[in-house]
JSON list of C-alpha atoms in Angstrom, two decimals:
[
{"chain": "A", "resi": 15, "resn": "UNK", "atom": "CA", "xyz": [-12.31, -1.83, -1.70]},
{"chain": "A", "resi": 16, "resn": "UNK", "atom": "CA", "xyz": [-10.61, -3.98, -4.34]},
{"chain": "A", "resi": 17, "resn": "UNK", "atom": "CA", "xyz": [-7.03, -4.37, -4.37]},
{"chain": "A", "resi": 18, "resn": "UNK", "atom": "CA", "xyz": [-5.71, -2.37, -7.52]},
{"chain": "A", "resi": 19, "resn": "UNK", "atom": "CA", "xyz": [-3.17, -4.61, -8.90]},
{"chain": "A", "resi": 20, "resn": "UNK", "atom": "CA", "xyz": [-0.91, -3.77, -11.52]},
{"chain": "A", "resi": 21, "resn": "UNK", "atom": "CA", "xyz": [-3.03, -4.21, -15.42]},
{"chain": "A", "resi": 22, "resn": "UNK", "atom": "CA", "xyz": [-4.41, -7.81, -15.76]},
{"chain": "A", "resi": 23, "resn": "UNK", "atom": "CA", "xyz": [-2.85, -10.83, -16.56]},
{"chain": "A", "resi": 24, "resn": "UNK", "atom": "CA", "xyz": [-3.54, -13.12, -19.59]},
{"chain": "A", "resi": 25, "resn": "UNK", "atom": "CA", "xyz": [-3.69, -16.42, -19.96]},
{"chain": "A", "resi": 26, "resn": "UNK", "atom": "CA", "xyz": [-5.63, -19.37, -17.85]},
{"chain": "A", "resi": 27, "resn": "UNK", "atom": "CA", "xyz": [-1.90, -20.05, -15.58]},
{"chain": "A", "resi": 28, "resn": "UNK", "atom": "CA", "xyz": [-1.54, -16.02, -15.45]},
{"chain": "A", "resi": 29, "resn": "UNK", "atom": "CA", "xyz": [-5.23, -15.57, -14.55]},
{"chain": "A", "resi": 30, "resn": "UNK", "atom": "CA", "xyz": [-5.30, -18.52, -12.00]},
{"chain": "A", "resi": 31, "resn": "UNK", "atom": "CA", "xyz": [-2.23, -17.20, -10.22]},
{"chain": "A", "resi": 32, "resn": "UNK", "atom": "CA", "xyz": [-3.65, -13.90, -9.88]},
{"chain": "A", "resi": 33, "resn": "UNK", "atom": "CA", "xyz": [-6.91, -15.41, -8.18]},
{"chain": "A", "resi": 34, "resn": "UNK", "atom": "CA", "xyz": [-4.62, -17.15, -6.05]},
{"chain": "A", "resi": 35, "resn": "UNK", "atom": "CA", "xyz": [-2.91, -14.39, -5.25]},
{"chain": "A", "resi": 36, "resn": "UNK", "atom": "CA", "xyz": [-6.13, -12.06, -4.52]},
{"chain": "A", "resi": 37, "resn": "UNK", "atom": "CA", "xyz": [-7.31, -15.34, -2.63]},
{"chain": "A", "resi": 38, "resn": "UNK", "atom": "CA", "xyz": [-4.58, -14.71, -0.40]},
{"chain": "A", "resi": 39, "resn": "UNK", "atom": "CA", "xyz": [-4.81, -11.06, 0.16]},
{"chain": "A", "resi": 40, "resn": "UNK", "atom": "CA", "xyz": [-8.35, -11.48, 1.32]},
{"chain": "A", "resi": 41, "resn": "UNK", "atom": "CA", "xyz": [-7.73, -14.64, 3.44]},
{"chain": "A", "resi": 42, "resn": "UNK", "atom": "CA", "xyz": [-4.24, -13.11, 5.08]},
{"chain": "A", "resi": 43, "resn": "UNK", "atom": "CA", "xyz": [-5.97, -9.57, 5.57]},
{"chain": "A", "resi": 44, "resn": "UNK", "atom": "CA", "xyz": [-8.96, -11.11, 7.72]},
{"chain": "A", "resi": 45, "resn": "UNK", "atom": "CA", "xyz": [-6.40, -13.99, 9.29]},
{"chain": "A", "resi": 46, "resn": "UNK", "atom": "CA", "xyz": [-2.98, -13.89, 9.13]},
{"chain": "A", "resi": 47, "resn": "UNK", "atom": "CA", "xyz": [-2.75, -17.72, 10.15]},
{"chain": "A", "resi": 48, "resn": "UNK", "atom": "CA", "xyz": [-5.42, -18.45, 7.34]},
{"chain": "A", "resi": 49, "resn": "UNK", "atom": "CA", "xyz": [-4.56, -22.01, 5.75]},
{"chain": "A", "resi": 50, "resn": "UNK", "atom": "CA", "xyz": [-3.57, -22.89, 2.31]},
{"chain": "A", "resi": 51, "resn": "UNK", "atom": "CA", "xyz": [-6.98, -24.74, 2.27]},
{"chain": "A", "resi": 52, "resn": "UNK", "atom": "CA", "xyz": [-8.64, -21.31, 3.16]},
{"chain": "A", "resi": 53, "resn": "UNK", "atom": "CA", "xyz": [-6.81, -19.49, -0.07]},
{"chain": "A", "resi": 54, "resn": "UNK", "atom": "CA", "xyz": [-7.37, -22.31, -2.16]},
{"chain": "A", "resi": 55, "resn": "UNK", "atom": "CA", "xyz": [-11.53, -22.17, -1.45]},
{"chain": "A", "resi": 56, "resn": "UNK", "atom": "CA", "xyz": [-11.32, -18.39, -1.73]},
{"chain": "A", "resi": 57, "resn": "UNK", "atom": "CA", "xyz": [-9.28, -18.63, -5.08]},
{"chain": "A", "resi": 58, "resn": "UNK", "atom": "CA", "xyz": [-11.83, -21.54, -5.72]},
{"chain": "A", "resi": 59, "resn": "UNK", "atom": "CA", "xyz": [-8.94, -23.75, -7.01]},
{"chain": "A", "resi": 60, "resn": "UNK", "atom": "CA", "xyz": [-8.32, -27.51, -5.81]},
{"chain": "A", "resi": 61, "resn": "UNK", "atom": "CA", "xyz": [-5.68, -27.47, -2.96]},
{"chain": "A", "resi": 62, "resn": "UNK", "atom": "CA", "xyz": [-3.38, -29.51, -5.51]},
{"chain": "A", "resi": 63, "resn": "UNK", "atom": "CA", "xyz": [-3.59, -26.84, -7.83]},
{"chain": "A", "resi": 64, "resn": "UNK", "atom": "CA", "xyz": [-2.79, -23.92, -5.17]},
{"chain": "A", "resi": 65, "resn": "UNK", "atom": "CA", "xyz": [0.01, -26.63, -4.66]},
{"chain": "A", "resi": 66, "resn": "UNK", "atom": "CA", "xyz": [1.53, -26.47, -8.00]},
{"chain": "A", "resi": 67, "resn": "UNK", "atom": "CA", "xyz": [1.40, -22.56, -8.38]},
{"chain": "A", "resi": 68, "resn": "UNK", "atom": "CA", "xyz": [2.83, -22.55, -4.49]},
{"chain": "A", "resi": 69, "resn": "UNK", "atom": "CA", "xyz": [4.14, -25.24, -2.88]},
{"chain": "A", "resi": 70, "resn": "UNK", "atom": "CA", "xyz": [4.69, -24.20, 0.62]},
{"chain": "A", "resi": 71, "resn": "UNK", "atom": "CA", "xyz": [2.95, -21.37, 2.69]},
{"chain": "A", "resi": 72, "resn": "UNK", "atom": "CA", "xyz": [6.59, -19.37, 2.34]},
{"chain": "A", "resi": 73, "resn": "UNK", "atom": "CA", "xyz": [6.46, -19.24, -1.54]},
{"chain": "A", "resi": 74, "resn": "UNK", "atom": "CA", "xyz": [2.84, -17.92, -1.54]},
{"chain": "A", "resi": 75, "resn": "UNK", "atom": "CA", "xyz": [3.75, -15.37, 1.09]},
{"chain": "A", "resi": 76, "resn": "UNK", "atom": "CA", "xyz": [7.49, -14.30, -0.95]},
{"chain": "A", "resi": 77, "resn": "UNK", "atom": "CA", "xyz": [5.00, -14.08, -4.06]},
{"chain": "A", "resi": 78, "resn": "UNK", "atom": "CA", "xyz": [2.05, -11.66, -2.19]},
{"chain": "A", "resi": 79, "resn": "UNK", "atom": "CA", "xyz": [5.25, -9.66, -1.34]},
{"chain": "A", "resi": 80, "resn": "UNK", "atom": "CA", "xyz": [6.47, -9.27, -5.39]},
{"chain": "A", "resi": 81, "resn": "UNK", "atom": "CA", "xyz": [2.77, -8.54, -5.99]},
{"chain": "A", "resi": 82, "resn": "UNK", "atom": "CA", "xyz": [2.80, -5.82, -3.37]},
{"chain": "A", "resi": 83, "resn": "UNK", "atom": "CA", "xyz": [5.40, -4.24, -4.92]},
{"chain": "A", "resi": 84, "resn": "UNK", "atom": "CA", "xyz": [4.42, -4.16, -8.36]},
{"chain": "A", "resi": 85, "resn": "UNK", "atom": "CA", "xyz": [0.53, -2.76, -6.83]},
{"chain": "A", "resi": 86, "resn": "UNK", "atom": "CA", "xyz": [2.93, 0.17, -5.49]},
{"chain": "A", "resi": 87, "resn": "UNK", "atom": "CA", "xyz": [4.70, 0.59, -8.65]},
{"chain": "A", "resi": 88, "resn": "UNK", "atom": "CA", "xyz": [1.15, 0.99, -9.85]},
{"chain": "A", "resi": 89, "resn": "UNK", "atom": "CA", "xyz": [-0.03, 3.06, -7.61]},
{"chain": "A", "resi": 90, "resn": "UNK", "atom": "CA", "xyz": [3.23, 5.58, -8.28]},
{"chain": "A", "resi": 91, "resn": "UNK", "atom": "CA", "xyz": [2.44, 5.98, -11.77]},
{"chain": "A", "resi": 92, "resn": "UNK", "atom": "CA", "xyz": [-1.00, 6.80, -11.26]},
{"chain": "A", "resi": 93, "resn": "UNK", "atom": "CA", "xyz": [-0.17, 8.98, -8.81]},
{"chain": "A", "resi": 94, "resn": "UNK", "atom": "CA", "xyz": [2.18, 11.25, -11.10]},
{"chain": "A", "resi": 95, "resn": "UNK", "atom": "CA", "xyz": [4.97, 12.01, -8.37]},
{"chain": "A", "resi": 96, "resn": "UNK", "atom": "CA", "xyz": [6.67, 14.06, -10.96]},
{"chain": "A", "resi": 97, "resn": "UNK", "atom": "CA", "xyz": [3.39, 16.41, -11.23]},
{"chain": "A", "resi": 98, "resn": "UNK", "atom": "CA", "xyz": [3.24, 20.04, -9.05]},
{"chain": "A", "resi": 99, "resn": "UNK", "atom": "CA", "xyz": [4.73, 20.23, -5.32]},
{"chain": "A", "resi": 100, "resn": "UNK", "atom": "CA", "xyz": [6.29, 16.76, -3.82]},
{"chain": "A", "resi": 101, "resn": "UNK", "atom": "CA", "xyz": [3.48, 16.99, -1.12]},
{"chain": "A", "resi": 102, "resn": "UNK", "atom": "CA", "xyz": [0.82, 17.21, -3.72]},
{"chain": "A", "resi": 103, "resn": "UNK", "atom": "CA", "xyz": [2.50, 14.27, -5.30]},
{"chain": "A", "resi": 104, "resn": "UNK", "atom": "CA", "xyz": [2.79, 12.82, -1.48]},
{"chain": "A", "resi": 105, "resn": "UNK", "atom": "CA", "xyz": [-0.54, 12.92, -0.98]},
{"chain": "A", "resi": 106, "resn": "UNK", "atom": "CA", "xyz": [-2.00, 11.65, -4.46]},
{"chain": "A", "resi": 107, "resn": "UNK", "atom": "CA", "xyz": [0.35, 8.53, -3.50]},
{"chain": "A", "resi": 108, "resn": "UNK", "atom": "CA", "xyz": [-1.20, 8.35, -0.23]},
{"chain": "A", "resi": 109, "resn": "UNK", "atom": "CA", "xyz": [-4.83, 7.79, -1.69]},
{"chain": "A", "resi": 110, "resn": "UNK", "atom": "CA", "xyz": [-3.84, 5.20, -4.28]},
{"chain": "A", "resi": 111, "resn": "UNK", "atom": "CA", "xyz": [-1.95, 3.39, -1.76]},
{"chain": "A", "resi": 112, "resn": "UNK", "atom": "CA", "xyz": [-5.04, 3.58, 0.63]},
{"chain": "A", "resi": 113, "resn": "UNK", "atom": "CA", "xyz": [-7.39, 1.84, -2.59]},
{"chain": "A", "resi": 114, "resn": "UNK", "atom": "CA", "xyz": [-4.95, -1.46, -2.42]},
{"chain": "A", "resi": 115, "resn": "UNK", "atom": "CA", "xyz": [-7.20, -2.10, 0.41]},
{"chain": "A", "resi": 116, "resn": "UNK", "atom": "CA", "xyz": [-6.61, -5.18, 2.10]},
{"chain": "A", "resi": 117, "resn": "UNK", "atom": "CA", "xyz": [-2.71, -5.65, 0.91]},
{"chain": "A", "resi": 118, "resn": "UNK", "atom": "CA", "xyz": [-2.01, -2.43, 3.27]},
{"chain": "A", "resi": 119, "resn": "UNK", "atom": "CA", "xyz": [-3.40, -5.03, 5.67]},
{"chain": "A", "resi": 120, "resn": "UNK", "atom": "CA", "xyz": [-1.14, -7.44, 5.07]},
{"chain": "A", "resi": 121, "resn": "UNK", "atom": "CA", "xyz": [1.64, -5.70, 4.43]},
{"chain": "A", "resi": 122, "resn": "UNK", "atom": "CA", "xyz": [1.14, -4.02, 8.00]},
{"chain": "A", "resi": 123, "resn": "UNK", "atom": "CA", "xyz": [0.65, -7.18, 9.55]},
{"chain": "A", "resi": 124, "resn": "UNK", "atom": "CA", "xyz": [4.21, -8.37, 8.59]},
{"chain": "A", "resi": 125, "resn": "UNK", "atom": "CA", "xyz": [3.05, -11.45, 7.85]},
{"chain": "A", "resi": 126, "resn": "UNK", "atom": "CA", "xyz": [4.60, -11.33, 4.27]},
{"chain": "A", "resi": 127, "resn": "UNK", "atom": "CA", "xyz": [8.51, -10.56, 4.49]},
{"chain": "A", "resi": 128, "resn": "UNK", "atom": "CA", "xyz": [8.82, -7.01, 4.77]},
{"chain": "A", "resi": 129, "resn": "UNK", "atom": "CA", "xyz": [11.94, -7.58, 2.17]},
{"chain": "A", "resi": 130, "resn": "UNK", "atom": "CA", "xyz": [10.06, -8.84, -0.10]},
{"chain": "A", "resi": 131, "resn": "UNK", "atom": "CA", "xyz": [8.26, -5.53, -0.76]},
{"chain": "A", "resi": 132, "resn": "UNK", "atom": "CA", "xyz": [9.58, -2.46, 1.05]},
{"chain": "A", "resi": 133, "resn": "UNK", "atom": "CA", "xyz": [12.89, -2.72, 0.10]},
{"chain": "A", "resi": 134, "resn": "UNK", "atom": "CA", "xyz": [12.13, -2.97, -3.46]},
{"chain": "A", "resi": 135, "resn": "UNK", "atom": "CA", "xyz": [14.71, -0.45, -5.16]},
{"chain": "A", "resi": 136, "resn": "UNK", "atom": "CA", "xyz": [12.18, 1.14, -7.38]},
{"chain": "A", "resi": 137, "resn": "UNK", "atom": "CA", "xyz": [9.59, 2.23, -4.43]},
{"chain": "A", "resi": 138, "resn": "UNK", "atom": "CA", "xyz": [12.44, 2.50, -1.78]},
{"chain": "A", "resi": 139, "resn": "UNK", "atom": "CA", "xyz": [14.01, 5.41, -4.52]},
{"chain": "A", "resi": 140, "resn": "UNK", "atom": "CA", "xyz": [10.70, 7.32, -6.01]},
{"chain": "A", "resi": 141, "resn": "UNK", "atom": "CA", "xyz": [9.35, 8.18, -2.44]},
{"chain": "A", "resi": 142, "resn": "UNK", "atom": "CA", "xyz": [12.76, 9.11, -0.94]},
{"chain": "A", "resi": 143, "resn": "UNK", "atom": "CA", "xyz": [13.55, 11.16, -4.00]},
{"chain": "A", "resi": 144, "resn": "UNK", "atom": "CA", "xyz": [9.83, 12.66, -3.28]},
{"chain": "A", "resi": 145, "resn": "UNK", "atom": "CA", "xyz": [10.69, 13.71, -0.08]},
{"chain": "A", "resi": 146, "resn": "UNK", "atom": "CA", "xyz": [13.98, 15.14, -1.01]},
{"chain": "A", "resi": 147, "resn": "UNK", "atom": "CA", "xyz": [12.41, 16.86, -4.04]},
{"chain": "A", "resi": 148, "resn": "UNK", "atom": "CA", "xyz": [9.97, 18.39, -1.26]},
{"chain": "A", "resi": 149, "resn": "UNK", "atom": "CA", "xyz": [12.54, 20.03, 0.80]},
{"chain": "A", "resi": 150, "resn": "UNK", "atom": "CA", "xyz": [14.12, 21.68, -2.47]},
{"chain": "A", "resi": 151, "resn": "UNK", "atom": "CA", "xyz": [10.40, 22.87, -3.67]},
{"chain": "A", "resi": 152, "resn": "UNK", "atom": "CA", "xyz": [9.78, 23.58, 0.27]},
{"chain": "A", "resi": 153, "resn": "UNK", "atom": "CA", "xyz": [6.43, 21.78, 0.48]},
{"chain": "A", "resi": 154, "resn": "UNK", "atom": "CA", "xyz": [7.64, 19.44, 3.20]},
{"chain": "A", "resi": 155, "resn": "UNK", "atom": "CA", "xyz": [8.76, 21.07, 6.05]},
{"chain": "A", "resi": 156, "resn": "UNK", "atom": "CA", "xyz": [12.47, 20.69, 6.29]},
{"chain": "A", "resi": 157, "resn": "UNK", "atom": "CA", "xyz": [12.42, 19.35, 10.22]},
{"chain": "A", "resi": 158, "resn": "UNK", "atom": "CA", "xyz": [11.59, 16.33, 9.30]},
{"chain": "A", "resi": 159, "resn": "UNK", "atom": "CA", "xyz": [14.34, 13.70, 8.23]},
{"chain": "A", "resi": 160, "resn": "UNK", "atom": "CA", "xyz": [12.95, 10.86, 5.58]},
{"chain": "A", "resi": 161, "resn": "UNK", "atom": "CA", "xyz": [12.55, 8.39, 7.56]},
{"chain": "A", "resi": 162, "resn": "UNK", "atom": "CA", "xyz": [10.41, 10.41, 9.86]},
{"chain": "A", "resi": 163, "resn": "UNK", "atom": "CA", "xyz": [8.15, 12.06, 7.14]},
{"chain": "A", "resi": 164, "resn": "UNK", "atom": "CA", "xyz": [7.54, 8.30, 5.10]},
{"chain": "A", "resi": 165, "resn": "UNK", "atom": "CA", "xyz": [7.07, 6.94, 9.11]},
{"chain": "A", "resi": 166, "resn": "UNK", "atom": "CA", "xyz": [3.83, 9.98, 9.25]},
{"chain": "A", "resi": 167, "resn": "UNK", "atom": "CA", "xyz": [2.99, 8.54, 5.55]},
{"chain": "A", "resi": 168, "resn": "UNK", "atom": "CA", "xyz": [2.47, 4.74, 6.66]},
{"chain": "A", "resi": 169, "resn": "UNK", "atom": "CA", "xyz": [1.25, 5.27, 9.85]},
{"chain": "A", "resi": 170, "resn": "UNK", "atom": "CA", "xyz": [-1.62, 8.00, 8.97]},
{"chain": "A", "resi": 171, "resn": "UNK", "atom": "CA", "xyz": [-1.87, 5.41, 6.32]},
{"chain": "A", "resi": 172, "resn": "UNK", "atom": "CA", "xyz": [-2.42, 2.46, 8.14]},
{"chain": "A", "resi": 173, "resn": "UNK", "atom": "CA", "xyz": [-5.54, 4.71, 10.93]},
{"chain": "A", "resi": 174, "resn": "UNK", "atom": "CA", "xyz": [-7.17, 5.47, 7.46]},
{"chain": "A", "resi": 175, "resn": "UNK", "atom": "CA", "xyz": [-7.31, 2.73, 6.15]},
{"chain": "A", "resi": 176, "resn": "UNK", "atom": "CA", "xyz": [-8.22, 0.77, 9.34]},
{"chain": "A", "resi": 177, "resn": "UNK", "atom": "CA", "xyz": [-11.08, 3.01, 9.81]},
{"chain": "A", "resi": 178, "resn": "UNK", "atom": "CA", "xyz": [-12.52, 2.15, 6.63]},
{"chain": "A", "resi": 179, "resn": "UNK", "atom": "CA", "xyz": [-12.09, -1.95, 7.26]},
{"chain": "A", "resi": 180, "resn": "UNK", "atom": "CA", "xyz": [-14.15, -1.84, 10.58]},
{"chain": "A", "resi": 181, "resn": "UNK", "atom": "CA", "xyz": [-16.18, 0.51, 8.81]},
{"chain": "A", "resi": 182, "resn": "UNK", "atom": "CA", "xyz": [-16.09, 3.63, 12.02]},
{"chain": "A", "resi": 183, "resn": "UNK", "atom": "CA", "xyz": [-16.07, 5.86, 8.95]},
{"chain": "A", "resi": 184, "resn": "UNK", "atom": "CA", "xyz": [-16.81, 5.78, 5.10]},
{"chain": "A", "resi": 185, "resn": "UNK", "atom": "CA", "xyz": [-13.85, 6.03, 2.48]},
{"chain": "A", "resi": 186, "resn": "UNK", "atom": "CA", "xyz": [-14.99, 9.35, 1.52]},
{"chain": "A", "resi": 187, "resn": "UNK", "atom": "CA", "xyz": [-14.56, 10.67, 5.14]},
{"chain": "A", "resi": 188, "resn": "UNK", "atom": "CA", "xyz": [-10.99, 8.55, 5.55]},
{"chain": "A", "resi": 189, "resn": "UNK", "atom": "CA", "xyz": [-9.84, 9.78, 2.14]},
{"chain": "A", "resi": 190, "resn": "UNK", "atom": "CA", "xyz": [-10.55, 13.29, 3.56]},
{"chain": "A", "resi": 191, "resn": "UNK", "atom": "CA", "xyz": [-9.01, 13.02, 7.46]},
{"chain": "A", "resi": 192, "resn": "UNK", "atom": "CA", "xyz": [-5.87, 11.22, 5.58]},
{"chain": "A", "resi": 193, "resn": "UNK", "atom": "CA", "xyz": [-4.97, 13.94, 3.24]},
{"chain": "A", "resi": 194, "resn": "UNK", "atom": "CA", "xyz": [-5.74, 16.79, 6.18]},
{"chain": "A", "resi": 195, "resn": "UNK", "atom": "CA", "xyz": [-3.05, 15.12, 8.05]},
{"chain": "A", "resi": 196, "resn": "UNK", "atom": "CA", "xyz": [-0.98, 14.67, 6.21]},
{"chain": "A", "resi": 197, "resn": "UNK", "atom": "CA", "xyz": [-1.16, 17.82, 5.09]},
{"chain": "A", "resi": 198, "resn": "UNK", "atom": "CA", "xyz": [-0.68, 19.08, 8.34]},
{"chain": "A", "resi": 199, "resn": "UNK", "atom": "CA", "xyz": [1.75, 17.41, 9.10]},
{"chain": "A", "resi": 200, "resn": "UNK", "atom": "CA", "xyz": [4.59, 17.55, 6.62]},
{"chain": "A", "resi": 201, "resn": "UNK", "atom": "CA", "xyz": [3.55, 21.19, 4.96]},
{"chain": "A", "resi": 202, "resn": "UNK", "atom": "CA", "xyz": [5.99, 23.65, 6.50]},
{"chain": "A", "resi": 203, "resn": "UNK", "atom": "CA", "xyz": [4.62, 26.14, 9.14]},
{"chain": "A", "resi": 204, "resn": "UNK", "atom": "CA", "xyz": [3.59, 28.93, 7.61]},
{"chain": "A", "resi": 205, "resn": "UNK", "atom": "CA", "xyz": [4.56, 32.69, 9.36]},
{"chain": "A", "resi": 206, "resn": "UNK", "atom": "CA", "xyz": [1.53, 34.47, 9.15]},
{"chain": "A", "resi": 207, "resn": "UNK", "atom": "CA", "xyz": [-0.19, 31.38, 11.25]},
{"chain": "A", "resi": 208, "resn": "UNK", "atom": "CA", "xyz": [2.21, 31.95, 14.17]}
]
């Protein structure tokens, strides 16, 4: 599963950054102590040059965590959060998340600062104002605070997308338990299933 980045870079610096960058997902994803060297072979760049573009372990790790941000950016557009019901929108959100693939890795791991890419205004706002848009539509059951409901989001998240990485299930069948969950578990109860 290939990590959907925001659209492509031009330019040979541009193009060599993003390789670096990908290098990195892949490297930190399998090994969160993977070395410099290990990004730089997987980027198949010189170590000098990984060196140039990122000169210490911490400025490669601040710059996965911009990148991670912008991939969810993405991955809200795509996912049209204005569109129908805020848990219809929740859970189109939830499978583009689940295609960045191995960033959810990292990004679970904590190996790149969480405040590099969670608190990022723009993400931080368009899923809380999801979740508040859900209890005025009432498609997300109104027991659950924010931080709760997001906190079912990632971790659901996080079991489907693990599943798919040690390969105990294909995406198909994750894709499906994921959005039955979460369904599940943020729709509000409905009377006539009492």
């Amino acid at each position: 599963m290939a990590n959907q980045a925001p659209p492509p870079v031009t330019g040979p610096r541009a193009r060599t950054r993003q390789a670096i960058l990908e290098a990195a997902i892949r490297a930190l994803a399998v090994d969160p102590s993977a070395s410099l060297g290990r990004v730089a072979e997987l980027a198949d760049v010189g170590r000098t040059t990984l060196h140039r573009y990122f000169p210490e372990r911490d400025d490669l790790l601040a710059a996965v965590g911009v990148h991670a941000a912008a991939c969810l950016t993405a991955a809200h557009a795509r996912a049209r959060l204005d569109d129908d019901t805020a848990l219809d929108a929740l859970l189109r959100v939830a499978q583009e998340y689940l295609e960045l693939g191995d960033l959810l890795t990292v990004l679970f791991t904590g190996i790149v600062p969480e405040d590099s890419w969670a608190q990022d205004p723009t993400n931080d706002a368009a899923l809380g104002a999801l979740y508040a848009r859900g209890l005025r539509d009432g498609s997300i059951d109104p027991r659950f605070d924010a931080e709760w409901a997001l906190g079912v989001v990632w971790s659901v998240l996080y079991l489907a997308w693990s599943t798919v990485r040690t390969a105990r299930a294909d995406r198909h069948t994750a894709v499906t338990r994921l959005l039955l969950t979460l369904e599940k578990s943020l729709a509000p109860e409905r009377p006539d299933l009492r």
